[in-house]
XYZ file of C-alpha atoms in Angstrom:
692
model
C -7.028 -20.048 14.452
C -5.564 -17.373 16.768
C -2.892 -19.869 17.886
C -1.790 -20.610 14.545
C -1.266 -16.590 13.885
C 0.586 -16.496 17.046
C 2.825 -19.267 16.083
C 3.770 -18.047 12.582
C 4.166 -14.523 13.517
C 6.855 -15.771 16.513
C 8.477 -18.241 13.779
C 8.761 -15.071 11.325
C 10.340 -12.705 14.001
C 12.658 -15.785 15.086
C 13.853 -16.181 11.446
C 14.539 -12.257 11.192
C 16.607 -12.251 14.098
C 18.650 -15.297 13.625
C 19.016 -14.968 9.802
C 20.250 -18.452 9.639
C 18.962 -19.820 6.357
C 19.689 -23.404 7.175
C 17.084 -23.207 10.057
C 14.181 -21.963 7.906
C 12.531 -25.250 6.881
C 12.175 -25.867 10.630
C 10.885 -22.601 11.387
C 8.120 -23.186 8.743
C 7.250 -26.389 10.538
C 6.960 -24.673 13.838
C 4.208 -22.570 12.106
C 2.712 -24.764 9.944
C -1.056 -26.160 10.973
C -2.102 -28.161 8.164
C -1.412 -28.414 4.581
C -4.065 -26.190 3.112
C -7.206 -28.465 2.521
C -9.135 -28.091 -0.562
C -12.246 -27.590 1.618
C -10.660 -24.756 3.547
C -11.651 -21.162 3.360
C -10.068 -19.623 0.287
C -8.215 -16.536 1.180
C -10.205 -13.730 -0.507
C -10.817 -11.463 2.481
C -8.443 -8.747 2.983
C -8.557 -5.000 4.063
C -11.975 -3.946 5.357
C -13.422 -7.330 4.821
C -11.034 -9.101 7.161
C -13.631 -8.936 10.053
C -16.351 -10.724 7.567
C -13.893 -13.766 7.719
C -13.810 -13.784 11.621
C -17.668 -13.076 11.460
C -18.075 -16.267 9.422
C -15.638 -18.612 11.121
C -17.472 -17.478 14.669
C -20.686 -19.735 13.220
C -19.012 -22.710 14.794
C -20.394 -24.882 12.156
C -23.565 -23.115 11.551
C -24.990 -23.577 15.591
C -27.337 -21.246 16.836
C -28.449 -20.596 20.588
C -27.993 -23.731 22.795
C -28.714 -26.024 20.124
C -31.301 -24.227 17.979
C -30.686 -24.876 14.243
C -29.233 -21.828 12.037
C -29.096 -21.420 8.338
C -26.562 -18.561 8.425
C -27.609 -15.267 9.939
C -31.155 -16.934 10.352
C -31.852 -19.051 13.537
C -34.830 -21.253 14.334
C -37.283 -19.904 16.347
C -38.532 -22.726 18.791
C -42.209 -21.635 19.332
C -43.025 -21.523 15.379
C -40.064 -23.551 13.566
C -39.473 -20.592 11.485
C -36.113 -18.977 10.856
C -35.256 -15.734 12.240
C -32.489 -13.166 11.290
C -30.431 -13.049 14.605
C -28.983 -9.865 16.040
C -26.112 -11.892 17.286
C -25.101 -11.778 13.196
C -25.874 -8.045 12.649
C -22.692 -7.137 11.166
C -23.502 -9.767 8.364
C -26.823 -8.667 7.591
C -25.584 -6.300 4.770
C -24.012 -9.134 3.025
C -27.412 -11.391 2.744
C -30.771 -11.071 1.840
C -32.936 -8.250 3.965
C -35.529 -10.953 5.030
C -36.205 -11.072 8.790
C -38.067 -14.335 8.706
C -38.085 -17.623 6.459
C -41.316 -19.007 7.092
C -42.004 -22.945 7.651
C -42.258 -24.931 3.962
C -45.889 -24.765 2.432
C -47.459 -26.169 -0.341
C -45.333 -24.676 -2.980
C -42.085 -26.237 -4.317
C -39.063 -24.552 -2.404
C -35.811 -23.682 -3.875
C -32.683 -22.965 -1.696
C -30.918 -20.201 -3.782
C -27.381 -20.134 -2.664
C -24.287 -18.251 -4.092
C -21.800 -14.966 -3.633
C -21.891 -11.405 -4.612
C -23.279 -11.892 -8.026
C -25.781 -14.124 -6.883
C -26.562 -11.430 -4.225
C -27.296 -8.695 -6.858
C -24.289 -6.810 -6.109
C -25.176 -3.021 -6.854
C -29.050 -3.650 -6.434
C -28.916 -5.303 -3.214
C -31.047 -5.890 -1.162
C -34.136 -4.367 -3.578
C -33.559 -6.084 -6.452
C -31.737 -9.344 -7.202
C -31.430 -13.052 -9.163
C -33.451 -14.684 -6.440
C -36.545 -12.497 -6.964
C -36.009 -12.479 -10.558
C -35.760 -16.446 -10.532
C -39.263 -16.637 -8.611
C -41.142 -14.450 -10.918
C -39.778 -16.510 -13.920
C -40.756 -19.926 -12.787
C -44.043 -18.237 -11.798
C -44.854 -17.623 -15.378
C -44.106 -20.969 -16.873
C -45.772 -23.500 -14.303
C -46.643 -24.062 -10.965
C -45.449 -21.427 -8.101
C -41.945 -22.004 -6.720
C -40.979 -20.458 -3.726
C -37.374 -19.029 -3.919
C -35.405 -18.939 -0.567
C -32.669 -16.200 -1.175
C -29.590 -17.535 0.960
C -26.842 -15.827 -1.182
C -24.056 -14.232 0.675
C -21.776 -11.542 -0.697
C -17.899 -12.727 -0.067
C -19.134 -16.070 0.460
C -15.947 -18.618 0.040
C -16.345 -22.331 -1.158
C -16.108 -23.545 2.607
C -18.969 -21.349 3.746
C -21.206 -22.177 0.466
C -20.805 -25.816 1.445
C -21.745 -25.251 5.319
C -24.702 -23.124 4.211
C -25.909 -26.011 1.692
C -25.661 -28.343 4.251
C -27.557 -26.183 6.774
C -30.089 -25.550 3.797
C -31.678 -28.860 4.628
C -33.319 -27.280 7.710
C -35.483 -25.667 5.123
C -37.113 -28.814 3.323
C -35.998 -27.455 -0.030
C -36.892 -29.589 -3.356
C -33.868 -27.933 -5.196
C -30.669 -26.586 -4.670
C -29.329 -23.925 -6.827
C -25.937 -22.697 -6.386
C -24.732 -19.671 -8.398
C -20.917 -19.538 -7.285
C -17.142 -19.653 -8.442
C -15.776 -16.428 -8.681
C -14.561 -16.757 -4.970
C -13.159 -20.294 -5.842
C -9.197 -19.597 -5.498
C -6.130 -20.744 -3.784
C -4.886 -19.170 -0.605
C -1.664 -16.981 -1.138
C 1.641 -18.478 -1.568
C 2.681 -17.527 1.843
C 0.138 -19.986 3.153
C 1.695 -23.049 1.318
C 2.489 -26.120 3.264
C 5.556 -27.470 4.345
C 5.882 -29.947 1.808
C 5.830 -27.564 -0.729
C 7.298 -24.147 0.585
C 11.110 -25.010 0.039
C 10.417 -26.028 -3.590
C 8.071 -23.245 -4.077
C 10.724 -20.466 -2.719
C 12.965 -21.978 -5.063
C 10.945 -21.218 -7.909
C 10.433 -17.690 -6.980
C 13.834 -17.309 -7.784
C 14.259 -18.760 -10.744
C 13.637 -17.770 -14.519
C 10.180 -18.552 -15.271
C 9.448 -19.873 -11.747
C 6.571 -17.549 -11.277
C 4.478 -19.073 -13.994
C 5.137 -22.325 -12.892
C 3.790 -21.119 -9.392
C 1.009 -19.317 -11.244
C 0.001 -22.864 -12.838
C 0.028 -24.735 -9.559
C -2.081 -22.138 -8.109
C -4.593 -22.888 -10.791
C -4.353 -26.490 -10.195
C -4.984 -25.700 -6.364
C -8.146 -23.763 -7.472
C -9.215 -26.447 -9.386
C -8.569 -29.088 -6.501
C -10.883 -26.465 -4.378
C -13.454 -26.517 -7.495
C -13.762 -30.238 -7.670
C -13.912 -30.507 -3.677
C -16.612 -27.988 -3.317
C -18.731 -29.542 -6.220
C -18.630 -32.888 -4.656
C -19.551 -31.551 -1.230
C -22.496 -29.574 -2.599
C -23.664 -32.600 -4.438
C -23.205 -34.962 -1.645
C -25.099 -32.329 0.760
C -28.303 -32.319 -2.163
C -28.051 -36.154 -2.376
C -28.486 -36.670 1.306
C -31.329 -34.350 1.189
C -32.661 -36.450 -1.647
C -32.913 -33.103 -3.908
C -31.342 -32.345 -7.419
C -28.431 -29.851 -7.638
C -28.422 -27.062 -10.111
C -25.119 -25.364 -10.596
C -24.888 -21.936 -12.373
C -21.476 -21.021 -13.940
C -20.616 -17.542 -13.445
C -19.341 -15.321 -16.647
C -17.111 -12.678 -16.387
C -16.556 -9.141 -17.929
C -13.991 -9.716 -20.709
C -14.436 -6.493 -22.872
C -14.879 -3.845 -20.151
C -12.894 -4.532 -17.350
C -9.230 -4.024 -17.151
C -6.971 -6.345 -14.649
C -4.462 -3.975 -14.734
C -5.925 -0.696 -13.627
C -5.210 2.419 -15.698
C -1.404 3.646 -14.782
C 0.074 0.500 -13.347
C 1.793 -2.394 -14.673
C 1.828 -5.926 -13.051
C 5.336 -6.806 -14.287
C 6.739 -9.690 -12.577
C 10.247 -9.716 -10.723
C 12.666 -10.776 -13.461
C 16.262 -11.071 -14.087
C 18.445 -8.151 -14.319
C 18.845 -8.108 -18.212
C 14.931 -9.409 -18.642
C 13.576 -6.359 -16.459
C 15.591 -4.041 -18.710
C 14.663 -5.916 -21.836
C 10.741 -6.068 -21.040
C 10.683 -2.232 -20.289
C 12.292 -1.463 -23.850
C 10.002 -3.945 -26.012
C 6.698 -3.195 -23.950
C 7.538 0.686 -24.352
C 7.912 0.292 -27.997
C 4.758 -1.706 -28.326
C 2.860 1.307 -26.376
C 4.625 3.458 -28.969
C 3.824 1.436 -31.992
C 0.067 1.078 -31.022
C -0.086 5.049 -30.264
C 1.044 5.631 -34.051
C -1.406 3.112 -35.436
C 1.132 0.532 -36.417
C -0.940 -2.144 -34.714
C 0.918 -5.117 -36.566
C 4.676 -3.979 -34.862
C 2.980 -3.233 -31.844
C 1.733 -6.934 -31.891
C 5.118 -8.320 -32.508
C 7.013 -6.084 -29.623
C 4.340 -6.796 -27.051
C 4.408 -10.759 -27.871
C 8.295 -10.215 -27.050
C 7.424 -8.895 -23.747
C 4.966 -11.730 -23.018
C 7.793 -14.161 -23.846
C 10.095 -12.374 -21.441
C 7.356 -12.262 -18.606
C 5.920 -15.942 -19.459
C 2.398 -14.694 -19.551
C 2.120 -13.992 -15.794
C 1.415 -10.108 -16.752
C -1.783 -8.492 -17.447
C -0.437 -5.470 -18.733
C 1.197 -6.963 -21.721
C -1.829 -9.488 -22.299
C -4.181 -6.712 -22.492
C -1.949 -4.569 -24.447
C -1.913 -7.326 -26.842
C -5.708 -7.728 -27.029
C -6.098 -4.012 -27.801
C -3.803 -4.241 -30.763
C -5.485 -7.291 -31.847
C -8.938 -6.152 -31.610
C -7.680 -2.993 -33.843
C -6.697 -5.251 -36.535
C -10.025 -7.243 -36.299
C -8.829 -10.547 -34.548
C -11.745 -10.795 -32.368
C -11.227 -14.340 -31.397
C -7.459 -14.006 -30.173
C -8.309 -10.723 -28.540
C -11.107 -12.689 -26.320
C -8.470 -15.432 -25.588
C -5.936 -12.898 -24.672
C -8.443 -10.808 -22.315
C -9.439 -14.070 -20.726
C -5.647 -15.355 -19.969
C -4.988 -11.527 -18.296
C -8.229 -12.178 -16.093
C -6.786 -15.939 -15.114
C -3.574 -14.592 -13.668
C -3.550 -15.553 -10.254
C -0.794 -13.547 -8.175
C 0.067 -12.265 -4.484
C -1.946 -9.003 -5.099
C -4.991 -9.789 -7.148
C -8.317 -10.681 -4.990
C -10.847 -9.294 -6.867
C -13.542 -11.706 -7.540
C -13.931 -13.332 -10.900
C -13.775 -17.172 -12.179
C -10.729 -18.785 -13.279
C -10.978 -20.689 -16.491
C -9.987 -23.975 -15.026
C -12.731 -23.531 -12.367
C -15.099 -23.087 -14.708
C -13.982 -26.631 -16.758
C -13.808 -28.239 -13.203
C -17.747 -27.140 -12.665
C -18.355 -28.274 -16.141
C -16.643 -31.683 -15.776
C -17.329 -32.829 -12.216
C -21.045 -31.484 -12.397
C -22.079 -33.530 -14.852
C -19.964 -36.678 -12.943
C -22.042 -35.961 -9.991
C -25.283 -35.478 -11.972
C -26.050 -31.966 -11.059
C -27.481 -29.740 -14.089
C -25.214 -27.020 -15.117
C -26.439 -23.692 -16.493
C -23.553 -22.591 -18.385
C -23.497 -18.681 -18.668
C -20.917 -18.016 -21.033
C -22.949 -20.403 -23.187
C -25.851 -18.786 -22.289
C -24.996 -15.253 -22.982
C -23.511 -16.226 -26.221
C -26.919 -18.043 -27.366
C -29.003 -14.913 -26.279
C -26.421 -11.798 -26.909
C -24.536 -13.350 -29.913
C -21.060 -11.962 -28.565
C -18.124 -13.890 -27.828
C -16.684 -10.829 -25.763
C -19.401 -9.857 -22.841
C -18.991 -6.742 -21.567
C -20.954 -3.582 -20.474
C -24.258 -5.232 -22.149
C -24.099 -7.604 -18.914
C -21.918 -6.264 -16.463
C -21.611 -3.515 -14.262
C -18.095 -4.087 -13.234
C -15.444 -7.250 -13.100
C -18.258 -9.828 -12.572
C -21.232 -8.414 -10.977
C -24.436 -8.251 -13.063
C -26.585 -5.432 -14.620
C -30.406 -6.020 -14.602
C -30.447 -7.459 -18.337
C -27.480 -9.768 -17.253
C -29.517 -11.077 -14.193
C -32.571 -11.653 -16.165
C -30.789 -13.754 -18.664
C -28.698 -15.751 -16.326
C -31.778 -16.647 -14.172
C -33.922 -17.462 -17.349
C -31.251 -19.910 -17.826
C -31.464 -21.054 -14.322
C -35.314 -21.272 -14.476
C -34.968 -23.596 -17.379
C -32.813 -26.034 -15.459
C -35.251 -25.767 -12.322
C -38.251 -26.259 -14.647
C -36.173 -29.437 -15.755
C -35.413 -30.745 -12.235
C -38.593 -30.093 -10.706
C -41.323 -30.656 -13.270
C -39.480 -32.573 -16.127
C -40.461 -29.966 -18.688
C -38.918 -27.494 -20.594
C -39.173 -23.509 -21.083
C -38.247 -21.117 -23.813
C -35.341 -18.911 -22.668
C -36.884 -16.215 -24.400
C -39.955 -16.436 -22.953
C -38.218 -16.554 -19.384
C -36.314 -13.509 -20.191
C -39.316 -11.589 -20.937
C -41.143 -12.738 -17.771
C -38.241 -11.623 -15.892
C -39.030 -8.668 -13.934
C -36.679 -5.340 -14.279
C -35.756 -3.181 -11.785
C -37.600 -0.053 -11.234
C -35.953 2.954 -13.055
C -34.716 4.549 -9.892
C -33.143 1.035 -8.570
C -31.328 0.834 -12.160
C -30.230 4.429 -12.161
C -28.582 3.555 -8.346
C -26.660 0.249 -9.511
C -25.353 2.543 -12.461
C -24.198 5.286 -10.487
C -22.729 3.239 -7.720
C -21.023 0.998 -10.657
C -19.592 4.439 -11.761
C -17.783 5.183 -8.398
C -16.813 1.448 -7.894
C -15.216 1.752 -11.445
C -13.395 4.774 -10.742
C -12.123 3.398 -7.251
C -10.709 0.412 -9.035
C -8.740 2.610 -12.026
C -10.950 1.587 -14.551
C -10.876 4.824 -16.739
C -12.992 7.933 -17.412
C -14.626 6.233 -20.680
C -16.368 3.539 -18.867
C -17.005 5.185 -15.585
C -18.806 8.129 -17.138
C -20.765 5.465 -19.144
C -22.302 4.524 -16.024
C -22.719 7.843 -14.784
C -24.511 8.849 -17.944
C -26.614 5.429 -17.840
C -27.604 6.319 -14.048
C -29.031 9.729 -15.141
C -30.793 8.345 -18.350
C -32.639 5.589 -16.294
C -33.776 8.085 -13.692
C -33.030 11.782 -14.403
C -33.287 12.937 -10.428
C -30.235 10.925 -10.081
C -28.253 13.291 -12.583
C -30.452 16.444 -11.196
C -29.753 15.955 -7.302
C -27.508 12.365 -6.614
C -24.567 12.749 -8.986
C -24.063 16.327 -7.488
C -23.952 14.819 -4.009
C -21.556 12.339 -5.045
C -19.504 15.079 -6.590
C -19.706 17.483 -3.483
C -19.013 13.989 -1.227
C -15.634 13.300 -2.639
C -14.123 16.329 -3.150
C -13.172 17.860 0.051
C -10.254 16.642 2.499
C -12.320 15.230 5.166
C -13.788 11.736 4.825
C -17.049 11.634 2.931
C -18.811 9.985 5.962
C -18.488 13.343 7.775
C -20.019 15.501 5.220
C -23.829 16.211 5.025
C -23.886 15.476 1.017
C -23.131 11.719 1.974
C -25.661 11.690 4.249
C -28.321 12.704 1.716
C -26.719 9.739 -0.296
C -27.166 6.995 2.011
C -30.748 8.026 2.668
C -31.303 5.066 -0.483
C -31.280 1.881 0.711
C -29.173 0.628 -2.384
C -26.525 3.455 -1.822
C -26.290 2.484 1.990
C -25.677 -0.894 1.286
C -22.914 -0.305 -0.858
C -21.371 2.986 0.769
C -21.714 1.854 3.995
C -21.490 -1.750 3.801
C -18.290 -1.833 1.937
C -15.858 -0.183 3.646
C -13.541 1.214 1.228
C -15.000 4.460 0.625
C -15.495 5.487 4.185
C -11.910 4.488 4.897
C -10.272 6.980 2.814
C -8.145 4.255 1.145
C -8.832 5.459 -2.632
C -7.935 8.386 -4.756
C -10.961 10.691 -5.520
C -9.546 12.887 -8.533
C -10.441 9.991 -11.204
C -13.763 9.658 -9.740
C -14.362 13.227 -9.771
C -12.853 13.446 -13.549
C -15.177 10.762 -14.609
C -18.046 12.915 -13.209
C -17.197 16.087 -14.667
C -16.613 13.984 -18.065
C -20.276 12.915 -17.812
C -21.727 16.081 -16.482
C -19.564 18.901 -17.933
C -21.691 21.570 -15.818
C -20.015 20.566 -12.691
C -16.733 21.496 -13.679
C -17.458 24.947 -12.841
C -17.155 23.833 -9.065
C -14.100 23.297 -7.756
C -13.360 19.439 -7.616
C -10.284 19.983 -4.888
C -11.357 22.994 -2.684
C -9.268 21.803 0.328
C -6.081 20.921 -2.285
C -5.526 23.898 -4.315
C -2.103 25.339 -4.033
C -2.354 29.344 -3.383
C -5.272 28.614 -0.875
C -2.916 26.401 0.786
C 0.786 26.473 1.113
C 1.638 23.029 0.607
C 0.354 20.142 -1.298
C 1.289 16.395 -0.598
C 0.765 14.383 -3.627
C 0.863 11.222 -1.817
C -2.182 11.895 -0.033
C -5.231 9.551 -0.427
C -6.712 12.126 -2.147
C -4.549 11.970 -5.153
C -3.302 8.450 -4.864
C -4.810 5.264 -3.908
C -3.049 3.815 -0.733
C -3.641 0.249 -2.093
C -1.013 -1.585 -3.953
C -2.995 -3.550 -6.493
C -5.751 -5.347 -4.413
C -3.792 -5.887 -1.337
C -3.039 -3.394 1.521
C 0.478 -3.469 2.456
C 1.573 -1.571 5.312
C 4.575 0.402 3.787
C 6.323 4.052 4.408
C 6.521 4.644 0.929
C 4.470 4.687 -2.634
C 5.642 1.703 -4.690
C 5.527 2.872 -8.313
C 4.376 -0.232 -10.285
C 4.230 1.992 -13.746
C 7.075 3.467 -16.046
C 5.412 6.740 -15.485
C 3.903 7.954 -12.267
C 1.293 10.611 -12.737
C 0.178 13.330 -10.126
C -2.471 15.779 -10.966
C -2.929 19.041 -8.790
C -4.864 22.195 -8.881
C -2.997 25.734 -8.514
C -5.089 28.785 -7.778
C -2.831 30.808 -10.505
C 0.187 30.814 -12.376
C 3.094 30.582 -9.936
C 6.587 29.413 -9.386
C 6.739 26.305 -7.379
C 8.825 24.322 -5.779
C 8.994 20.190 -6.069
C 10.671 18.110 -3.282
C 11.128 14.546 -4.171
C 12.392 11.644 -1.837
C 12.752 8.946 -4.095
C 14.729 5.683 -4.863
C 14.956 2.715 -7.533
C 14.957 -0.584 -5.528
C 18.096 -2.573 -6.577
C 19.355 0.051 -8.846
C 23.072 -1.039 -9.851
C 23.735 2.525 -11.075
C 22.192 5.966 -10.705
C 19.534 7.185 -13.441
C 17.334 10.454 -13.997
C 13.776 10.712 -13.262
C 12.171 12.778 -15.840
C 9.679 15.353 -14.584
C 7.364 16.575 -16.687
C 4.622 19.390 -16.312
C 1.656 19.710 -18.134
C 3.484 17.716 -21.018
C 6.715 19.593 -20.992
C 10.115 18.256 -19.382
C 10.724 20.616 -16.553
C 13.800 19.164 -14.934
C 15.573 15.970 -14.044
C 16.279 14.519 -10.422
C 18.833 11.451 -9.668
C 17.908 8.530 -8.255
C 19.617 5.497 -7.038
C 19.204 2.510 -4.784
C 19.391 4.500 -1.495
C 16.941 7.268 -1.136
C 17.726 10.700 -2.387
C 15.986 14.009 -1.237
C 16.026 16.956 -4.113
C 14.057 20.018 -4.861
C 13.590 21.444 -8.288
C 11.843 24.485 -9.169
C 9.003 24.947 -11.638
C 8.524 28.061 -13.363
C 5.407 29.834 -13.335
C 5.228 29.561 -17.024
C 4.474 26.022 -16.875
C 2.187 26.472 -14.257
C -1.545 26.798 -15.062
C -4.441 28.214 -13.011
C -6.572 25.117 -12.369
C -5.655 21.474 -13.108
C -1.961 20.709 -13.650
C -0.592 17.221 -14.307
C 2.873 16.161 -12.741
C 4.408 13.277 -14.308
C 7.586 11.142 -13.304
C 9.135 8.940 -15.835
C 11.653 6.250 -14.031
C 14.652 5.378 -15.598
C 15.249 2.061 -17.190
C 18.277 1.469 -15.182
C 20.124 -2.238 -14.424
C 18.896 -3.492 -11.074
C 19.739 -6.147 -8.878
C 17.637 -9.363 -9.103
C 15.393 -8.988 -5.781
C 13.930 -12.499 -6.399
C 16.496 -14.325 -3.969
C 14.995 -11.490 -1.194
C 11.563 -12.584 -2.479
C 12.285 -16.320 -1.838
C 13.548 -15.234 1.902
C 10.206 -13.473 2.532
C 8.388 -16.400 1.330
C 10.210 -18.873 3.213
C 9.861 -16.957 6.590
C 6.024 -16.795 5.923
C 5.835 -13.045 5.274
C 3.635 -11.217 2.878
C 4.659 -11.277 -0.856
C 4.482 -8.794 -3.802
C 5.742 -10.667 -6.991
C 5.688 -7.750 -9.481
C 8.599 -5.229 -10.283
C 8.585 -1.614 -8.627
C 9.695 0.758 -10.787
C 10.612 3.289 -8.476
C 9.805 4.269 -4.706
C 8.365 7.528 -3.407
C 8.731 8.323 0.254
C 7.953 12.111 -0.076
C 6.532 14.243 -2.967
C 5.358 17.792 -1.980
C 4.880 20.971 -3.898
C 4.839 24.259 -2.706
C 5.087 27.863 -3.741
C 8.898 28.761 -4.208
C 10.558 30.890 -1.623
């Protein structure tokens, strides 16, 4: 693995040095190891999760100490034959069940339960989760069954198969696999030598990105088929039935394209200008309540982007819902969740993967628990949302109980050749304690805010947290508010220390890296908390970021602005604007005259244009922008500046710009990280200070 990375880096540097396009295929061959096999680890670990990939690959095929058998983080104890959680893998403990010892099999039937973070019970872990619910439901309808919880957050298909094979050491009577959200192809930059020249050409062609996305979907389907067949083989070798639990996703209440961003693909000069025009017209028509006109305009945008843009599909769904077109809106939302580009790494099962699990699962003799069907049967809705989910794919308590009821039906059929009523199983499933459920909603509110999901859904979770367990509203939410309103990292504050005394909060806040690393803005989180608990609005949400108490504000600071581009972490010396308008909140101690310093450009602009600067809804100036960096200053009159919260907006010009797809092709062919979306502007500096 290390040698491969080194060779790729050398090839990239050489390609950049000689700038000879004719040698690029040869250089790609130098850095190519294997055609990406369908059994290879999916490229889902980025940013703070990158160390997890290294940890997992360090297992050396599941072997423990000196020939001892291992099942993931649990290694066999020679004296007892039991499997004990190894301190060698302590960094992975937080991703697995909080179980020190897996005892030898007794007289009860044993089910090995495997899967990803949804199966882990993300947001409830380690105190409540699907495996515990399944065991209780099975006990209510038949002989006692032991469920061994082997689910692991961030588990990819390769590691899932390895874990299933290793589970043979536990002598299970059935294998349950609740997975599919992480079954996806790697990035385009990891394409094989047989495909990269053709794919590079597609990146530069009209409609080429939609072809590449379709190919990525096919690769994901191949990975899914290979994974299902390998899981079936492992179960067959053990002589036990295989039960596949097909995940569902949050269709109604999750935006694939977060608030304030657009994932517009790179297009030709004329198509980019046309797309911005028709999309803007669609938004304006929707805002005016003319939803039929909005639907017509956004369909034009979709024709231009080839259906590769979540923003246009989600706007289409919005205006269709307003017209009562529920079925069409649901289809558009699922299409938006099926888009796979070079920036999207959030979990979620693709439609093609779901179809493969259904089809191949039947072919190999597995029992398939189809959660979309189970949820539709139980809840009676075709657009699942907050009634079942806490975020994009992780389940709330009711979603877990219903999912495991459907799973319990399959286990009863497989082990006892009997049937069980779904509703009876749902009722038999334990609920989390009020405190556990309250913490899950509190953490979901934080998570949704950090992924740009908007004030309404975030405040919903904060209110729900307090209604489940009132002390959360009285004590914990004020602690969250305090922990994330300062200029120092939350980890250094006593309020954060109080929060992580709770085991569920500690698992999420300390175990998943994002929050402690200061990579996300906090203003949207704080705004959502105040929307749910207005009394907290009397406490300054930005005591370390108030103009008048400090001389200058950097509006590109992580407190205001996420350093993440989409879901990937690009190392850049500028802020890439993926939106037509960029919003920047700031606080002022009083009405005062201010000076705005802005260093900006529009990449590839063929002519200069004006950025319209608005403050609190009123236009306060314009700054000229072009392809090269421009450093400019404008004065903001004191009459426009409010005491307290202010909103600064930059409206980027829709100027003709060079087609940047050829340069994207070069990046691809030299194995570099890709960003296939349109940058409507770049900001190198955005500072605001008291005017001199």
